[in-house]
Structures are given as structure tokens and as C-alpha cells.
Tab-separated table of C-alpha atoms in Angstrom:
chain	number	residue	atom	x	y	z
W	1	MET	CA	-25.229	107.571	49.119
W	2	LYS	CA	-26.946	107.925	52.493
W	3	SER	CA	-25.462	106.132	55.461
W	4	ALA	CA	-28.418	103.789	55.843
W	5	VAL	CA	-28.195	102.585	52.243
W	6	ALA	CA	-25.814	99.804	53.192
W	7	GLU	CA	-28.623	98.153	55.135
W	8	CYS	CA	-30.431	97.092	51.970
W	9	PRO	CA	-29.374	95.718	48.562
W	10	ALA	CA	-28.310	98.287	45.971
W	11	VAL	CA	-28.269	98.493	42.173
W	12	ASP	CA	-27.284	101.157	39.652
W	13	VAL	CA	-29.816	101.031	36.810
W	14	ASN	CA	-31.020	103.811	34.520
W	15	MET	CA	-34.787	103.294	34.463
W	16	LEU	CA	-35.073	105.772	31.569
W	17	ASP	CA	-33.029	103.547	29.261
W	18	PRO	CA	-35.329	102.688	26.319
W	19	GLU	CA	-34.198	99.062	26.375
W	20	PHE	CA	-35.219	98.764	30.013
W	21	VAL	CA	-38.566	100.480	29.395
W	22	GLN	CA	-39.374	98.220	26.443
W	23	ASP	CA	-39.404	95.184	28.763
W	24	PRO	CA	-38.557	95.889	32.419
W	25	TYR	CA	-40.106	92.781	33.917
W	26	GLU	CA	-37.124	90.413	33.937
W	27	THR	CA	-34.937	93.069	35.563
W	28	MET	CA	-37.596	93.900	38.163
W	29	ALA	CA	-38.054	90.202	38.950
W	30	ALA	CA	-34.341	90.038	39.724
W	31	TRP	CA	-34.683	93.058	42.026
W	32	ARG	CA	-37.527	91.324	43.851
W	33	THR	CA	-35.240	88.417	44.718
W	34	LEU	CA	-32.761	90.828	46.315
W	35	GLY	CA	-35.188	91.902	49.019
W	36	PRO	CA	-38.288	93.928	49.870
W	37	VAL	CA	-36.405	97.213	49.324
W	38	VAL	CA	-33.663	97.872	46.779
W	39	TYR	CA	-31.725	101.127	46.619
W	40	ASN	CA	-31.134	102.432	43.065
W	41	SER	CA	-28.106	104.712	43.213
W	42	HIS	CA	-28.675	105.939	39.647
W	43	HIS	CA	-31.852	107.748	40.709
W	44	ASP	CA	-31.200	107.965	44.468
W	45	GLN	CA	-34.429	106.121	45.177
W	46	TYR	CA	-35.527	103.240	47.359
W	47	MET	CA	-37.553	100.790	45.256
W	48	VAL	CA	-40.293	98.675	46.864
W	49	THR	CA	-40.789	95.423	44.980
W	50	SER	CA	-43.571	93.269	46.456
W	51	HIS	CA	-47.335	93.617	46.216
W	52	ARG	CA	-47.728	93.574	49.988
W	53	ASN	CA	-45.162	96.258	50.695
W	54	CYS	CA	-46.200	98.520	47.794
W	55	ALA	CA	-49.751	98.500	49.159
W	56	ARG	CA	-48.448	99.335	52.628
W	57	VAL	CA	-46.412	102.291	51.394
W	58	LEU	CA	-49.282	103.690	49.315
W	59	GLY	CA	-51.666	103.360	52.230
W	60	ASP	CA	-49.416	104.913	54.898
W	61	ILE	CA	-49.316	108.709	54.529
W	62	ARG	CA	-47.975	109.107	58.068
W	63	HIS	CA	-44.644	107.649	56.974
W	64	PHE	CA	-44.680	108.095	53.173
W	65	ASN	CA	-46.243	111.261	51.762
W	66	SER	CA	-46.680	113.187	48.513
W	67	ALA	CA	-45.375	116.556	49.745
W	68	ASN	CA	-42.486	116.817	47.298
W	69	VAL	CA	-44.696	115.756	44.374
W	70	LEU	CA	-46.778	118.956	44.503
W	71	PRO	CA	-44.352	121.159	42.500
W	72	GLU	CA	-44.468	118.659	39.634
W	73	MET	CA	-48.262	118.722	39.693
W	74	GLU	CA	-48.255	122.527	39.546
W	75	LYS	CA	-45.799	122.485	36.658
W	76	ALA	CA	-47.846	119.952	34.713
W	77	PHE	CA	-51.335	121.357	35.284
W	78	GLY	CA	-50.854	125.024	36.108
W	79	GLY	CA	-51.719	124.784	39.793
W	80	PRO	CA	-52.019	122.429	42.772
W	81	THR	CA	-54.233	119.356	42.438
W	82	PHE	CA	-55.432	116.810	44.944
W	83	LEU	CA	-53.018	114.297	43.390
W	84	GLY	CA	-50.146	116.223	44.941
W	85	THR	CA	-51.554	116.654	48.445
W	86	ASP	CA	-52.270	114.398	51.408
W	87	GLY	CA	-54.396	114.511	54.514
W	88	ALA	CA	-57.403	116.743	55.095
W	89	ARG	CA	-56.994	119.017	52.064
W	90	HIS	CA	-56.550	116.075	49.728
W	91	GLN	CA	-59.677	114.375	51.040
W	92	THR	CA	-61.735	117.580	51.031
W	93	VAL	CA	-60.925	118.525	47.417
W	94	ARG	CA	-61.161	114.948	46.153
W	95	GLY	CA	-64.390	114.587	48.115
W	96	ILE	CA	-66.089	117.279	46.014
W	97	TRP	CA	-66.146	114.877	43.073
W	98	GLU	CA	-66.209	111.525	44.857
W	99	PRO	CA	-70.021	111.125	44.926
W	100	ASP	CA	-70.145	111.388	41.120
W	101	PHE	CA	-67.683	108.530	40.771
W	102	GLU	CA	-69.325	106.088	43.163
W	103	ARG	CA	-70.165	102.760	41.540
W	104	ARG	CA	-73.949	103.113	41.780
W	105	THR	CA	-73.933	106.682	40.469
W	106	VAL	CA	-71.792	105.704	37.500
W	107	GLU	CA	-74.027	102.752	36.654
W	108	VAL	CA	-77.268	104.712	36.884
W	109	ASP	CA	-76.226	108.057	35.402
W	110	TRP	CA	-73.564	107.178	32.864
W	111	ALA	CA	-73.985	103.703	31.347
W	112	ALA	CA	-76.306	104.831	28.546
W	113	ARG	CA	-74.286	107.980	27.816
W	114	ILE	CA	-71.043	106.019	27.621
W	115	GLN	CA	-72.702	103.446	25.366
W	116	ARG	CA	-73.680	106.195	22.916
W	117	VAL	CA	-70.141	107.583	22.814
W	118	VAL	CA	-68.627	104.132	22.395
W	119	ASP	CA	-71.038	103.146	19.629
W	120	VAL	CA	-70.186	106.234	17.572
W	121	TYR	CA	-66.419	106.009	17.758
W	122	VAL	CA	-66.016	102.213	17.672
W	123	ASP	CA	-68.322	101.926	14.663
W	124	GLN	CA	-66.475	104.696	12.813
W	125	PHE	CA	-63.141	103.043	13.569
W	126	VAL	CA	-64.238	99.575	12.457
W	127	GLU	CA	-65.786	100.917	9.246
W	128	ARG	CA	-62.483	102.543	8.294
W	129	LEU	CA	-60.574	99.413	9.283
W	130	ARG	CA	-62.745	97.164	7.128
W	131	SER	CA	-62.025	99.361	4.127
W	132	GLY	CA	-58.513	97.923	4.266
W	133	GLU	CA	-56.836	100.824	6.064
W	134	PRO	CA	-54.552	99.821	9.001
W	135	LEU	CA	-55.154	102.298	11.821
W	136	ASP	CA	-53.517	103.396	15.042
W	137	ALA	CA	-56.185	102.347	17.518
W	138	LEU	CA	-54.723	104.543	20.257
W	139	ALA	CA	-54.970	107.765	18.267
W	140	GLU	CA	-58.099	106.927	16.277
W	141	MET	CA	-60.269	105.278	18.922
W	142	THR	CA	-59.121	104.580	22.460
W	143	ARG	CA	-57.969	108.133	23.268
W	144	ILE	CA	-61.107	109.684	21.806
W	145	ILE	CA	-63.674	107.771	23.854
W	146	PRO	CA	-62.533	108.637	27.414
W	147	THR	CA	-61.805	112.226	26.386
W	148	VAL	CA	-65.356	112.767	25.143
W	149	VAL	CA	-66.783	111.161	28.290
W	150	THR	CA	-64.598	113.400	30.463
W	151	ALA	CA	-65.624	116.462	28.474
W	152	GLN	CA	-69.236	115.615	29.245
W	153	LEU	CA	-68.425	115.122	32.922
W	154	LEU	CA	-66.769	118.521	33.112
W	155	GLY	CA	-69.674	120.215	31.346
W	156	ALA	CA	-67.976	121.082	28.058
W	157	GLU	CA	-70.212	122.020	25.151
W	158	GLU	CA	-70.622	119.428	22.394
W	159	ASP	CA	-69.294	121.774	19.704
W	160	VAL	CA	-65.848	121.781	21.358
W	161	TYR	CA	-65.482	117.993	21.686
W	162	GLU	CA	-63.155	117.825	18.679
W	163	ASP	CA	-60.966	120.588	20.130
W	164	PHE	CA	-61.103	118.888	23.523
W	165	ILE	CA	-59.798	115.685	21.952
W	166	LYS	CA	-56.946	117.548	20.216
W	167	TRP	CA	-55.978	119.490	23.355
W	168	SER	CA	-56.134	116.440	25.579
W	169	ASP	CA	-54.211	114.221	23.134
W	170	ALA	CA	-51.447	116.789	22.656
W	171	THR	CA	-51.179	117.430	26.397
W	172	ALA	CA	-51.124	113.706	27.208
W	173	ALA	CA	-48.527	113.054	24.483
W	174	VAL	CA	-46.041	115.113	26.500
W	175	LEU	CA	-46.010	112.353	29.138
W	176	GLY	CA	-44.341	110.012	26.675
W	177	ALA	CA	-42.175	112.613	24.902
W	178	ARG	CA	-40.798	114.689	27.762
W	179	LEU	CA	-37.809	112.328	28.030
W	180	ASP	CA	-37.221	112.183	24.259
W	181	PRO	CA	-34.254	114.408	23.291
W	182	THR	CA	-34.864	114.145	19.528
W	183	PRO	CA	-36.266	117.091	17.520
W	184	ARG	CA	-39.555	115.192	17.165
W	185	GLY	CA	-39.725	114.715	20.934
W	186	GLN	CA	-39.142	118.395	21.555
W	187	GLU	CA	-41.776	119.289	18.953
W	188	ILE	CA	-44.315	117.114	20.782
W	189	VAL	CA	-43.453	118.813	24.068
W	190	ALA	CA	-43.901	122.270	22.500
W	191	ASP	CA	-47.219	121.271	20.915
W	192	GLY	CA	-48.335	119.854	24.248
W	193	ALA	CA	-47.483	123.070	26.065
W	194	ALA	CA	-49.570	125.073	23.594
W	195	ALA	CA	-52.457	122.596	23.908
W	196	SER	CA	-52.274	122.783	27.699
W	197	VAL	CA	-52.619	126.561	27.526
W	198	ALA	CA	-55.669	126.179	25.259
W	199	LEU	CA	-57.228	123.528	27.502
W	200	ASN	CA	-56.618	125.637	30.616
W	201	SER	CA	-58.110	128.653	28.867
W	202	TYR	CA	-61.245	126.727	27.950
W	203	ILE	CA	-61.689	125.352	31.484
W	204	ALA	CA	-61.128	128.846	32.893
W	205	GLY	CA	-63.973	129.974	30.635
W	206	LEU	CA	-66.208	127.217	32.041
W	207	ILE	CA	-65.455	128.448	35.558
W	208	GLU	CA	-66.427	131.997	34.658
W	209	LYS	CA	-69.634	130.853	32.930
W	210	HIS	CA	-70.709	128.924	36.008
W	211	ARG	CA	-70.053	131.901	38.240
W	212	ALA	CA	-72.001	134.164	35.905
W	213	ARG	CA	-74.990	131.801	36.026
W	214	GLY	CA	-74.791	131.683	39.811
W	215	VAL	CA	-76.168	128.138	40.035
W	216	SER	CA	-74.689	124.698	39.474
W	217	ASP	CA	-75.722	122.624	36.458
W	218	GLY	CA	-74.400	119.459	38.114
W	219	SER	CA	-71.231	119.177	36.020
W	220	LEU	CA	-67.957	118.505	37.795
W	221	MET	CA	-66.565	121.992	37.203
W	222	ALA	CA	-69.773	123.593	38.470
W	223	GLN	CA	-69.701	121.434	41.576
W	224	MET	CA	-66.178	122.549	42.402
W	225	VAL	CA	-66.998	126.204	41.726
W	226	PHE	CA	-70.013	126.166	44.053
W	227	ASP	CA	-68.731	123.802	46.741
W	228	ASP	CA	-68.589	125.184	50.278
W	229	PHE	CA	-64.809	124.696	50.185
W	230	ALA	CA	-64.392	126.710	46.957
W	231	PRO	CA	-63.601	130.027	48.731
W	232	SER	CA	-60.526	128.289	50.155
W	233	MET	CA	-59.330	127.320	46.670
W	234	PRO	CA	-57.574	129.793	44.356
W	235	ASP	CA	-58.830	129.762	40.764
W	236	ARG	CA	-55.636	128.122	39.581
W	237	GLU	CA	-56.360	125.139	41.851
W	238	ILE	CA	-59.915	124.723	40.534
W	239	LEU	CA	-58.649	125.012	36.968
W	240	ALA	CA	-55.707	122.642	37.525
W	241	ASN	CA	-57.957	119.914	38.918
W	242	GLY	CA	-60.116	120.106	35.788
W	243	THR	CA	-57.086	119.880	33.513
W	244	MET	CA	-55.597	117.065	35.579
W	245	LEU	CA	-58.800	115.036	35.394
W	246	THR	CA	-58.959	115.489	31.613
W	247	VAL	CA	-55.390	114.339	31.006
W	248	ALA	CA	-55.461	111.550	33.606
W	249	ALA	CA	-58.694	110.082	32.238
W	250	ASN	CA	-57.392	110.317	28.677
W	251	GLU	CA	-54.043	108.695	29.274
W	252	SER	CA	-55.031	106.002	31.762
W	253	THR	CA	-58.235	104.620	30.252
W	254	ALA	CA	-56.998	105.037	26.680
W	255	GLN	CA	-53.763	103.211	27.384
W	256	VAL	CA	-55.389	100.280	29.189
W	257	MET	CA	-57.758	99.909	26.232
W	258	ALA	CA	-54.778	99.950	23.861
W	259	MET	CA	-52.966	97.431	26.034
W	260	MET	CA	-56.022	95.200	25.830
W	261	LEU	CA	-55.695	95.203	22.036
W	262	TYR	CA	-51.996	94.424	22.378
W	263	ALA	CA	-52.649	91.508	24.739
W	264	LEU	CA	-55.461	90.044	22.650
W	265	GLY	CA	-53.406	90.469	19.495
W	266	ARG	CA	-50.640	88.413	21.094
W	267	HIS	CA	-53.081	85.871	22.544
W	268	PRO	CA	-55.701	85.162	19.853
W	269	ASP	CA	-56.932	82.087	21.722
W	270	GLN	CA	-57.967	84.285	24.632
W	271	ARG	CA	-59.552	86.801	22.250
W	272	ARG	CA	-61.666	83.992	20.809
W	273	ALA	CA	-62.637	82.924	24.325
W	274	LEU	CA	-63.823	86.485	25.024
W	275	VAL	CA	-65.826	86.618	21.820
W	276	ALA	CA	-67.568	83.390	22.822
W	277	ASP	CA	-68.124	84.239	26.484
W	278	ARG	CA	-68.587	87.900	27.365
W	279	SER	CA	-68.844	87.137	31.062
W	280	LEU	CA	-65.028	86.984	30.913
W	281	VAL	CA	-64.720	90.646	29.850
W	282	PRO	CA	-64.417	92.189	33.353
W	283	ALA	CA	-61.767	89.647	34.368
W	284	ALA	CA	-59.876	90.209	31.102
W	285	LEU	CA	-59.700	93.959	31.695
W	286	GLU	CA	-58.397	93.479	35.235
W	287	GLU	CA	-55.876	90.933	33.999
W	288	VAL	CA	-54.409	93.216	31.334
W	289	HIS	CA	-54.108	95.999	33.916
W	290	ARG	CA	-52.192	93.583	36.146
W	291	TRP	CA	-50.092	91.988	33.420
W	292	SER	CA	-49.039	95.192	31.649
W	293	THR	CA	-49.443	97.903	34.260
W	294	LEU	CA	-49.562	101.459	32.929
W	295	THR	CA	-48.409	103.278	36.077
W	296	GLN	CA	-45.231	101.343	36.714
W	297	SER	CA	-44.026	103.443	39.631
W	298	VAL	CA	-45.501	105.806	42.204
W	299	LEU	CA	-43.249	108.256	44.009
W	300	ARG	CA	-43.547	109.003	47.700
W	301	PHE	CA	-41.140	110.473	50.252
W	302	SER	CA	-40.156	109.119	53.624
W	303	CYS	CA	-41.501	111.652	56.141
W	304	SER	CA	-40.587	110.068	59.459
W	305	ASP	CA	-37.592	108.568	61.174
W	306	GLU	CA	-39.787	105.494	61.641
W	307	SER	CA	-40.520	104.921	57.952
W	308	LYS	CA	-39.912	101.221	57.439
W	309	VAL	CA	-40.441	98.728	54.629
W	310	GLY	CA	-39.849	95.039	55.124
W	311	GLY	CA	-37.774	95.667	58.226
W	312	PHE	CA	-35.574	98.310	56.598
W	313	THR	CA	-35.641	101.886	57.873
W	314	ILE	CA	-35.789	104.412	55.028
W	315	PRO	CA	-33.887	107.640	55.826
W	316	GLU	CA	-36.263	110.556	56.334
W	317	GLY	CA	-36.632	112.720	53.226
W	318	SER	CA	-35.666	109.903	50.852
W	319	ALA	CA	-37.508	109.167	47.620
W	320	VAL	CA	-39.431	105.883	47.833
W	321	VAL	CA	-40.785	104.308	44.643
W	322	SER	CA	-43.477	101.648	44.721
W	323	LEU	CA	-42.897	99.493	41.639
W	324	LEU	CA	-46.497	98.655	40.786
W	325	GLY	CA	-45.645	96.674	37.664
W	326	CYS	CA	-43.280	94.542	39.700
W	327	ALA	CA	-45.858	94.192	42.472
W	328	ASN	CA	-48.512	93.117	39.978
W	329	ARG	CA	-46.321	90.198	38.910
W	330	ASP	CA	-45.401	89.133	42.430
W	331	PRO	CA	-45.245	85.293	42.506
W	332	ALA	CA	-46.111	85.415	46.206
W	333	ARG	CA	-49.579	86.616	45.136
W	334	TRP	CA	-50.129	85.151	41.640
W	335	GLU	CA	-49.265	81.786	40.134
W	336	ASN	CA	-47.355	82.126	36.841
W	337	PRO	CA	-47.516	85.925	37.138
W	338	ASP	CA	-45.736	86.613	33.833
W	339	SER	CA	-48.517	84.898	31.875
W	340	PHE	CA	-51.545	86.756	30.533
W	341	ASP	CA	-54.493	84.604	31.581
W	342	ILE	CA	-58.039	85.957	31.564
W	343	SER	CA	-59.305	82.868	33.399
W	344	ARG	CA	-56.996	83.164	36.404
W	345	THR	CA	-58.505	83.553	39.875
W	346	ARG	CA	-59.161	87.257	40.378
W	347	LYS	CA	-57.241	89.041	43.089
W	348	ALA	CA	-56.943	92.765	43.668
W	349	HIS	CA	-54.026	94.336	41.770
W	350	LEU	CA	-52.424	97.763	42.109
W	351	GLY	CA	-53.062	99.036	38.585
W	352	PHE	CA	-55.478	101.660	39.896
W	353	GLY	CA	-53.250	102.447	42.862
W	354	PHE	CA	-54.101	101.910	46.510
W	355	GLY	CA	-54.907	103.868	49.632
W	356	PRO	CA	-56.012	107.511	49.797
W	357	HIS	CA	-54.790	108.204	46.253
W	358	ILE	CA	-56.488	105.242	44.570
W	359	CYS	CA	-57.859	106.267	41.169
W	360	LEU	CA	-60.896	108.514	41.674
W	361	GLY	CA	-62.484	107.303	38.432
W	362	ILE	CA	-61.934	103.588	38.944
W	363	HIS	CA	-65.619	102.662	38.470
W	364	MET	CA	-66.031	105.012	35.514
W	365	ALA	CA	-62.917	103.602	33.840
W	366	ARG	CA	-64.039	100.028	34.337
W	367	MET	CA	-67.442	100.778	32.861
W	368	GLU	CA	-65.996	102.625	29.852
W	369	MET	CA	-63.578	99.779	29.142
W	370	ARG	CA	-66.223	97.079	29.580
W	371	ILE	CA	-68.702	98.786	27.254
W	372	TRP	CA	-65.935	99.537	24.742
W	373	LEU	CA	-64.544	95.988	24.649
W	374	ASN	CA	-67.959	94.395	24.244
W	375	ARG	CA	-68.823	96.742	21.366
W	376	LEU	CA	-65.476	96.202	19.690
W	377	LEU	CA	-65.762	92.415	19.872
W	378	ASP	CA	-69.282	92.675	18.442
W	379	LYS	CA	-68.025	94.676	15.481
W	380	LEU	CA	-64.498	93.302	15.122
W	381	PRO	CA	-64.156	89.814	16.613
W	382	ASP	CA	-60.924	89.173	14.730
W	383	PHE	CA	-58.006	91.570	14.223
W	384	GLU	CA	-54.225	91.587	13.973
W	385	ILE	CA	-51.445	93.847	15.188
W	386	ALA	CA	-50.068	95.454	12.036
W	387	GLY	CA	-46.817	97.036	13.177
W	388	GLU	CA	-44.026	97.132	15.707
W	389	ILE	CA	-44.843	97.906	19.327
W	390	ASP	CA	-42.979	100.761	21.003
W	391	PHE	CA	-43.408	101.638	24.670
W	392	GLY	CA	-41.450	104.866	24.344
W	393	PRO	CA	-38.941	106.250	26.872
W	394	ASP	CA	-41.183	106.722	29.904
W	395	PHE	CA	-41.031	104.053	32.607
W	396	THR	CA	-43.281	105.785	35.139
W	397	LEU	CA	-46.218	105.773	32.720
W	398	ARG	CA	-45.262	102.864	30.494
W	399	GLY	CA	-47.802	103.177	27.735
W	400	LEU	CA	-47.853	102.443	24.044
W	401	ARG	CA	-46.842	105.148	21.588
W	402	GLY	CA	-49.397	103.644	19.254
W	403	ILE	CA	-50.834	100.327	18.159
W	404	GLN	CA	-51.517	99.744	14.483
W	405	ILE	CA	-54.145	97.087	13.885
W	406	SER	CA	-55.854	95.669	10.819
W	407	ALA	CA	-58.995	93.609	10.259
W	408	ALA	CA	-58.094	89.946	9.942
């Protein structure tokens, strides 16, 4: 334990314990009462608990940076990505794609295309469901839709969409299985590694095709290949950013959609309110992202001897974890924060992150989810959760392993 640890409250909690992951909110609420920063000796991390301070840490790269996160990014995606960098390089590489994800661009260029994708896969799902077959909505619907949209963004050919879905699903499944020591968990990890190789190989092929053509077709991969900054990027970095975007879009949007089904299944009165008044859909999607946050924690490292949170100085080089799920239920910001309430007064939450690393695809994700939920409620206004809910062993990305639903 570092010498400065005594300055702030301390706990010793294994945040990988499945019981904790299944419902961490009561424990995190207790941490919040201890102070703005709590040291967890089990993981040797300083945990930031409030909405205000989590936002400050995420927005302050001068004192809390991502430098030590880069090796994990390279391991996961085969090369460096802008998720694992800060400062000028982060902004330059991220900036290649930023114009395509601006709100106006998304609304003008992608609304109709997303609607077509949603219509196909929601209608297929509901037709099977109405035949009396309970289905895992995560595997059979919500993971498919954002993966197909991302494939189109990257410039993948339509005849590989099915492979793209399989590769992306298997790669994303590793996020929830990498902490599972059972034979099934290890099998998922092995399958994910093979899928990642296949996905990387396909994206590498896209890069070569664009170079052979010598002109951009406007797809995201082509834009990165032909950007003025591209000569400063090794191929593995271009490839890794494509793979990262595929997996991130799959897991994040798919899981928030699945969590929406979970929340509405538990709160049928609010589902009925949505069916009756679709103007509530945007607020409902923000509320589920606040109430059951997917990215529960974001890791940064103290990079200055003046790194402070809530009056406490964090020793330089220390791991600092912003507990976004805890922050999103901060009673200093929301009344009755543990309640799921689609009619509550909207305030910005941290589900999409904050600061320089805020989700690049935030407007795309919101549009996909809005179009999807409206179509689903048109086709399936009443449904029930048909099985047990399991959040798996991963606290950092606390998503559902699946969600079986049936037509009511």
C-alpha cells in the first residue's frame, strides 16, 4: 500500500466476484458515502465515486492519462488505437472519422440506411418469436443490427455481412468470458481469438483493396487509408482501429439495446407508456444507459504529483478508476437514482463517457437505438423475459450474457 493511501478511505473488495458483478450498486453506494475517493487494496486502485469527480478525471488528461492502457489495446485489437492514446495523436487519429459521426451527418446520411437494417432484423426476430419460440434477443437481434451498420460504415461487401456478424460476435464474447476459468469460458476465448484473426484479415484485405484502387470510396477504412496522416500510421494501427470500431460498436450498442429489453421487461407499466407515447423513446434510452450502465469503470493513471480528486492527492503512477455506474446513480445529481424512470428530468449521464475519449459514435448509437426501439414496439408492443438474467463475470463491461424473451 502506498504511503498516501492512508489519506483516503480504503476497502478490500474483489470486483471480479460474480456476486458483486450481478448487482454492484448497493456496495458502490456504500463506497460513495465513504468519500470522493476510495482506495481498493484488492486491485491497488483508487476508485472515484461521484458524478462530478468522475467527469473531472475523464476530462483532465494533464493529470489522469491513458498511457498504461495502450498495451491492452494492442493485445485486444492487434495494434494501437486512438482509445489507448491521449493528446495530439489521439485527436488526430480520432479526427479522421469524427466528421462522419457528427449529428447532422448521421441524420442525413444514415437514418434511411439504418431503418432498412432495423426493419429486416427486427421483423425476422418478431416473426420467429410469434411462432412460439423463446429467443435470445442479444444473440438473435441486438448484436446483429449494429454489426451490420458498422460493416457498412467500414465499407465491407454485403456478401460478408453474415461472416462479419459471426466474427464480431465471437470477438466481443471474449469481453465477457476472459475472466471465466471454466472450460466453456476458455472455449469462448479461443473461438474469439480465431474470429479476431479472421476479422483482422478481412479488414487488412479492405486496406489493400483501397490502396489498389488509389481513390477513396468514402468508407471509414478508405478515409483512414488516404488521410494525410496515414503515412505516419503503421498498417497495424489502421487495421486495429477498424477492428476496435467493429467490436466497440457491437458490444456497446447491442448491450444497451438488450438492457432496454431487460428494463422494460421488469417495468411493464413504463413499456406501455412508451408504446402509447413515442416521444418518450429518446429519454427512455438515456435513462436505461444511466440506470444500468454498461461501462461500469474507466481506467486512467495519475500522471502528475498534482493529481487530485476531491481534495485527495493521488500518488503519481497510480491506477485511478472512475466508477461510471456509481456516478450515474449519484443522489447528488438525481432524485431516487436507483429507480428506472423514463419520465425523470433529463440530465447528462456518463454512459457514453466524457471528455476527449467520449464515445465517437454517440450520435450513431442513439439513432440506431431510437429507430430499433420504435420498430420493435410497433411489431412487439408486449413481451416477457423468459429466463434468468446473468451479467457474467466482467464488472468493467457489465453486460448481459443473453436475454431470453417471449411474445406475451
